[in-house]
Short mmCIF file of C-alpha atoms and ligand atoms in Angstrom, two decimals:
data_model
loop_
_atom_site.label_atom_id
_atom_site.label_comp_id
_atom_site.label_asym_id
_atom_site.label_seq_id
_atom_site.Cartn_x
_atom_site.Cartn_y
_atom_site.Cartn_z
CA UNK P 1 41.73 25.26 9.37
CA UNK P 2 39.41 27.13 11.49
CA UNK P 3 39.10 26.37 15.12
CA UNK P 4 35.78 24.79 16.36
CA UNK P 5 33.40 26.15 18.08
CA UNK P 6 33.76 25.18 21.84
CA UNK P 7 30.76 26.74 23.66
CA UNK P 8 27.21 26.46 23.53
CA UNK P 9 25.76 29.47 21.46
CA UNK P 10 24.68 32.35 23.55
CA UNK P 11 20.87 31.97 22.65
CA UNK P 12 21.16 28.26 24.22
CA UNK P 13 22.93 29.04 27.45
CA UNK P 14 21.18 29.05 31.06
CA UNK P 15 18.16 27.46 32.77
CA UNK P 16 16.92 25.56 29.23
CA UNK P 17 13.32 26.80 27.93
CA UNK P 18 11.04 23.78 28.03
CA UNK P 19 9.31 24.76 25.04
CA UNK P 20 13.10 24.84 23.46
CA UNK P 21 13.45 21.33 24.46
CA UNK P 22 10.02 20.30 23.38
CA UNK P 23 10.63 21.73 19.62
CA UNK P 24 14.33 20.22 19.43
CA UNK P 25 12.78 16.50 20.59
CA UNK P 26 9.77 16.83 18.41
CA UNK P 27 12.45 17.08 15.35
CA UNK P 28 14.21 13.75 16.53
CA UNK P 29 12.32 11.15 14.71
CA UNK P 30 11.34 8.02 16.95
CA UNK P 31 10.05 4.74 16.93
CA UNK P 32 6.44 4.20 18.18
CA UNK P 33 5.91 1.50 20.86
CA UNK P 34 2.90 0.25 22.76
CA UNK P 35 4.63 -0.72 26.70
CA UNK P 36 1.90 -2.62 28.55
CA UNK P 37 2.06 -4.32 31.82
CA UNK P 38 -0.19 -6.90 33.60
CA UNK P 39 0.15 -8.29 36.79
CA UNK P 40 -1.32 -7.56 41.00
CA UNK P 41 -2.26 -4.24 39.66
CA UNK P 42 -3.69 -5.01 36.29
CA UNK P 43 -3.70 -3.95 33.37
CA UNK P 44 -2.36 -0.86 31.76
CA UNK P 45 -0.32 0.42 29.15
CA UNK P 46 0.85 3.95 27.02
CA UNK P 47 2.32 4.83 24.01
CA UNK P 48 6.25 5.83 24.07
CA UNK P 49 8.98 6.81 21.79
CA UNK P 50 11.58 7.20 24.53
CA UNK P 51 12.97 3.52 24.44
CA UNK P 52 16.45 2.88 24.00
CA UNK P 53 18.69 -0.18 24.08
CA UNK P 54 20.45 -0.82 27.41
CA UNK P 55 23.30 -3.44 26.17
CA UNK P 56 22.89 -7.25 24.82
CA UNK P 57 24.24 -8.92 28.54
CA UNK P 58 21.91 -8.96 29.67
CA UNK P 59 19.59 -8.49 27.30
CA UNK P 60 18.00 -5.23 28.52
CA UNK P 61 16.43 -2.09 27.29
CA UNK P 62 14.76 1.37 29.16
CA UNK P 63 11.72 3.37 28.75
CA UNK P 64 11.31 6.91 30.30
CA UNK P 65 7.50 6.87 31.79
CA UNK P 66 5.88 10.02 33.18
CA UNK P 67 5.76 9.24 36.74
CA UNK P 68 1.87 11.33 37.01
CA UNK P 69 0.63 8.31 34.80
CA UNK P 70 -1.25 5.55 35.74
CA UNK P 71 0.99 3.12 33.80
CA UNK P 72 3.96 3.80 35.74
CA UNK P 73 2.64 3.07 39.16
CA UNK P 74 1.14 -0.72 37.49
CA UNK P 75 4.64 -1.41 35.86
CA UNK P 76 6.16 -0.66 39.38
CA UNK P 77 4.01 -2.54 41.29
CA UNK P 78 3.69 -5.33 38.49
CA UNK P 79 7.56 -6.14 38.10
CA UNK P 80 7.45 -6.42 34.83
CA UNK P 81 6.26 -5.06 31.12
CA UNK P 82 6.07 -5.14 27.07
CA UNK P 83 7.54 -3.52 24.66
CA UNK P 84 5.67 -3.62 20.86
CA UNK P 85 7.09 -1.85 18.32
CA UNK P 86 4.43 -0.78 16.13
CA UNK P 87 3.64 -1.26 12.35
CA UNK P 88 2.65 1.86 10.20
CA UNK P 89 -0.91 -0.01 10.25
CA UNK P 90 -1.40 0.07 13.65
CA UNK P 91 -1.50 3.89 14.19
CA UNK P 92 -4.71 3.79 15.56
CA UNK P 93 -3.90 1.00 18.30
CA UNK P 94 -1.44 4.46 18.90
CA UNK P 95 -3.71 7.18 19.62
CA UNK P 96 -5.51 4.75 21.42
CA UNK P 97 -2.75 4.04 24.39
CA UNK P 98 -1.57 8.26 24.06
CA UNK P 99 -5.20 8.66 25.65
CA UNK P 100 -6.37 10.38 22.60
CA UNK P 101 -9.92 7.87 22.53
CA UNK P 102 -10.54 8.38 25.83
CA UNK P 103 -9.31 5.12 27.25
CA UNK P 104 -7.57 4.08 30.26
CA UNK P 105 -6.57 1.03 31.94
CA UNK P 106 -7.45 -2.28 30.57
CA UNK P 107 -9.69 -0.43 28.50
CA UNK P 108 -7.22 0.14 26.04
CA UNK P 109 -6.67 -3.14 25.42
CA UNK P 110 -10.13 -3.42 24.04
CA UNK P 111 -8.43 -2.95 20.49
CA UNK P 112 -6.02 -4.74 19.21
CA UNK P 113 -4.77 -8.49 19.07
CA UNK P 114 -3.59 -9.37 22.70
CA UNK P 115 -1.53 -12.49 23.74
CA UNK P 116 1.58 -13.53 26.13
CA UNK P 117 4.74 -14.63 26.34
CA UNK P 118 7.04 -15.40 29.45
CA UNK P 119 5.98 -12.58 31.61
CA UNK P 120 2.17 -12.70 31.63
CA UNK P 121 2.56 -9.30 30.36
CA UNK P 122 0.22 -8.24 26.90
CA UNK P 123 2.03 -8.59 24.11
CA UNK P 124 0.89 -7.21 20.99
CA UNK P 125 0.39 -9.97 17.67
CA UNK P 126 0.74 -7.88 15.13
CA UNK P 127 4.08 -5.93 16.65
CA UNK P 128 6.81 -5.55 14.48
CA UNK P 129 9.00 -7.25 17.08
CA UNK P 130 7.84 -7.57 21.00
CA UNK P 131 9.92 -7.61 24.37
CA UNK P 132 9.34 -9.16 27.29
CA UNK P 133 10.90 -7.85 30.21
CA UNK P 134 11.31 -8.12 34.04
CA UNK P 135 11.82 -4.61 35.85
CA UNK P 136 15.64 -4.22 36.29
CA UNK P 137 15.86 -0.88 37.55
CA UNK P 138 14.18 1.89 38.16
CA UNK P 139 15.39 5.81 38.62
CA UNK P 140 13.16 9.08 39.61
CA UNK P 141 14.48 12.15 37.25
CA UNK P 142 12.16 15.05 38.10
CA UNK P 143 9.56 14.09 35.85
CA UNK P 144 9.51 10.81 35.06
CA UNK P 145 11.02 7.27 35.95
CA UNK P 146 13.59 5.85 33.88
CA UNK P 147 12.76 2.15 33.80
CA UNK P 148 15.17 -0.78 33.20
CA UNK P 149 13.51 -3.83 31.99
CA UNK P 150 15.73 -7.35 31.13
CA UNK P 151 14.52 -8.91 28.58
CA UNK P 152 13.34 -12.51 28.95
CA UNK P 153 11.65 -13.03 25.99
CA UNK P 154 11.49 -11.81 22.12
CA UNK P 155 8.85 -12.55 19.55
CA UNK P 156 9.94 -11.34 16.16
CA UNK P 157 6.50 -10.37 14.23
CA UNK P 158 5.46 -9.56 10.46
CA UNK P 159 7.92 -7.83 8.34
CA UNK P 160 6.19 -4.54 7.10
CA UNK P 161 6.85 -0.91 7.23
CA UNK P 162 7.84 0.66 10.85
CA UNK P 163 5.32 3.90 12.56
CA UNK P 164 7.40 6.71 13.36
CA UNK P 165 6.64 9.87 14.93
CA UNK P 166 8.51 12.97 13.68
CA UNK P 167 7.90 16.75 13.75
CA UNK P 168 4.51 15.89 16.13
CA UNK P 169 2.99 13.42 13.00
CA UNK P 170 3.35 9.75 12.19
CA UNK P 171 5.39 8.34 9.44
CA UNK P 172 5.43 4.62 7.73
CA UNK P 173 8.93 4.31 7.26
C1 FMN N 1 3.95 9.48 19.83
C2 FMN N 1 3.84 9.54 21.34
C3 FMN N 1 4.92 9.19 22.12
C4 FMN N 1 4.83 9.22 23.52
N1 FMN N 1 5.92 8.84 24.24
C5 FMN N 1 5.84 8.82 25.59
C6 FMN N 1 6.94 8.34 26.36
O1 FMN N 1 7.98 7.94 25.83
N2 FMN N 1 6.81 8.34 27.73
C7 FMN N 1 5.65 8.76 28.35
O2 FMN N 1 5.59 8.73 29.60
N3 FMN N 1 4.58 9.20 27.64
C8 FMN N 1 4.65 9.22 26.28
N4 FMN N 1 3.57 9.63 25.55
C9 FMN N 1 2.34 10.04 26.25
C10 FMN N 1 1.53 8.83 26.79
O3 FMN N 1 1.33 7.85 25.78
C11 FMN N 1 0.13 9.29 27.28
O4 FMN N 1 0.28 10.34 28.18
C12 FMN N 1 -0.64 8.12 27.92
O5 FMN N 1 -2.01 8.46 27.99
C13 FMN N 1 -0.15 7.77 29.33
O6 FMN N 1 -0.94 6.69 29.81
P1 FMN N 1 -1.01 6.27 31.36
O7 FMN N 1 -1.83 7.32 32.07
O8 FMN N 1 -1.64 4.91 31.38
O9 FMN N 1 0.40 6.25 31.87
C14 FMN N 1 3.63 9.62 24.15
C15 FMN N 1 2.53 9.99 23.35
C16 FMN N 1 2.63 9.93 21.97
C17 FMN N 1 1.44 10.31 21.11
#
């Protein structure tokens, strides 16, 4: 039986090429989510695909936010934010919160249907599921804050195909 290869290939070894990284990620196919955040520092909110499940006690999940954004400095100071995970119909809702209609802020949340749940926090009606969360945690790594929200509430939405982003496009899935 041949042995297995131990060591990284020589063409991936060293200081990693950005753009390297940026090509492998844009092959690793992701859920789109809408995190918003209301609170003393308003309203704002951004599309992300890096959300991941923390572990079930407690309830908790984290989002990786680019700390140059205006939606990580009102999550900070807000304590708390939403995570929606989109429906292949809402695509638009999805270019919208990247920044790609020109909208910041509240502004964003001009489209859309809008309400709450425990946190005060938007939460998005036509989500495929929605998560409420208080901030947990929250880590500087270079870049970007890793942010650890526990969930306090869950609304379970429609039933209809998922919006995933893979190979720099969106999918329904
Ligand atoms: C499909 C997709 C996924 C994205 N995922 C993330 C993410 O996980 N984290 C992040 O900080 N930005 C992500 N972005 C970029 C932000 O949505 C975008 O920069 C946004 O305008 C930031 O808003 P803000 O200035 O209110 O923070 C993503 C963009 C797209 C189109």
């Amino acid at each position: 039986m041949p042995e297995r290869p131990t060591t990284t290939p020589p063409d991936l070894r060293g200081a990693l090429d950005p753009h390297l990284f940026r090509e492998g990620m844009s092959r690793v196919a992701g859920a789109v989510h809408i995190v918003a955040t209301d609170g003393q520092a308003g309203r704002a909110g951004f599309t992300a695909t890096a959300v991941a499940p923390v572990t079930d006690q407690p309830a908790s999940l984290l989002v990786c936010i680019n700390a140059a954004g205006r939606s990580a400095r009102s999550v900070q100071a807000n304590h708390a934010f939403s995570v929606n995970t989109l429906s292949a119909g809402d695509q638009a809702i999805a270019d919208i919160f990247a920044g790609r209609a020109g909208l910041e802020g509240r502004d964003r949340f001009s489209v859309g249907s809008w309400d709450t749940l425990e946190t005060g926090c938007p939460v998005l009606t036509t989500g495929l599921v929605a998560f409420d969360c208080r901030l947990m945690d929250s880590r500087l790594v270079a870049t970007h804050f890793v942010i650890i929200g526990e969930i306090v509430a869950i609304r379970l939405g429609q039933a209809a195909p998922a919006l995933v982003y893979s190979n720099r496009s969106y999918h329904a899935l």
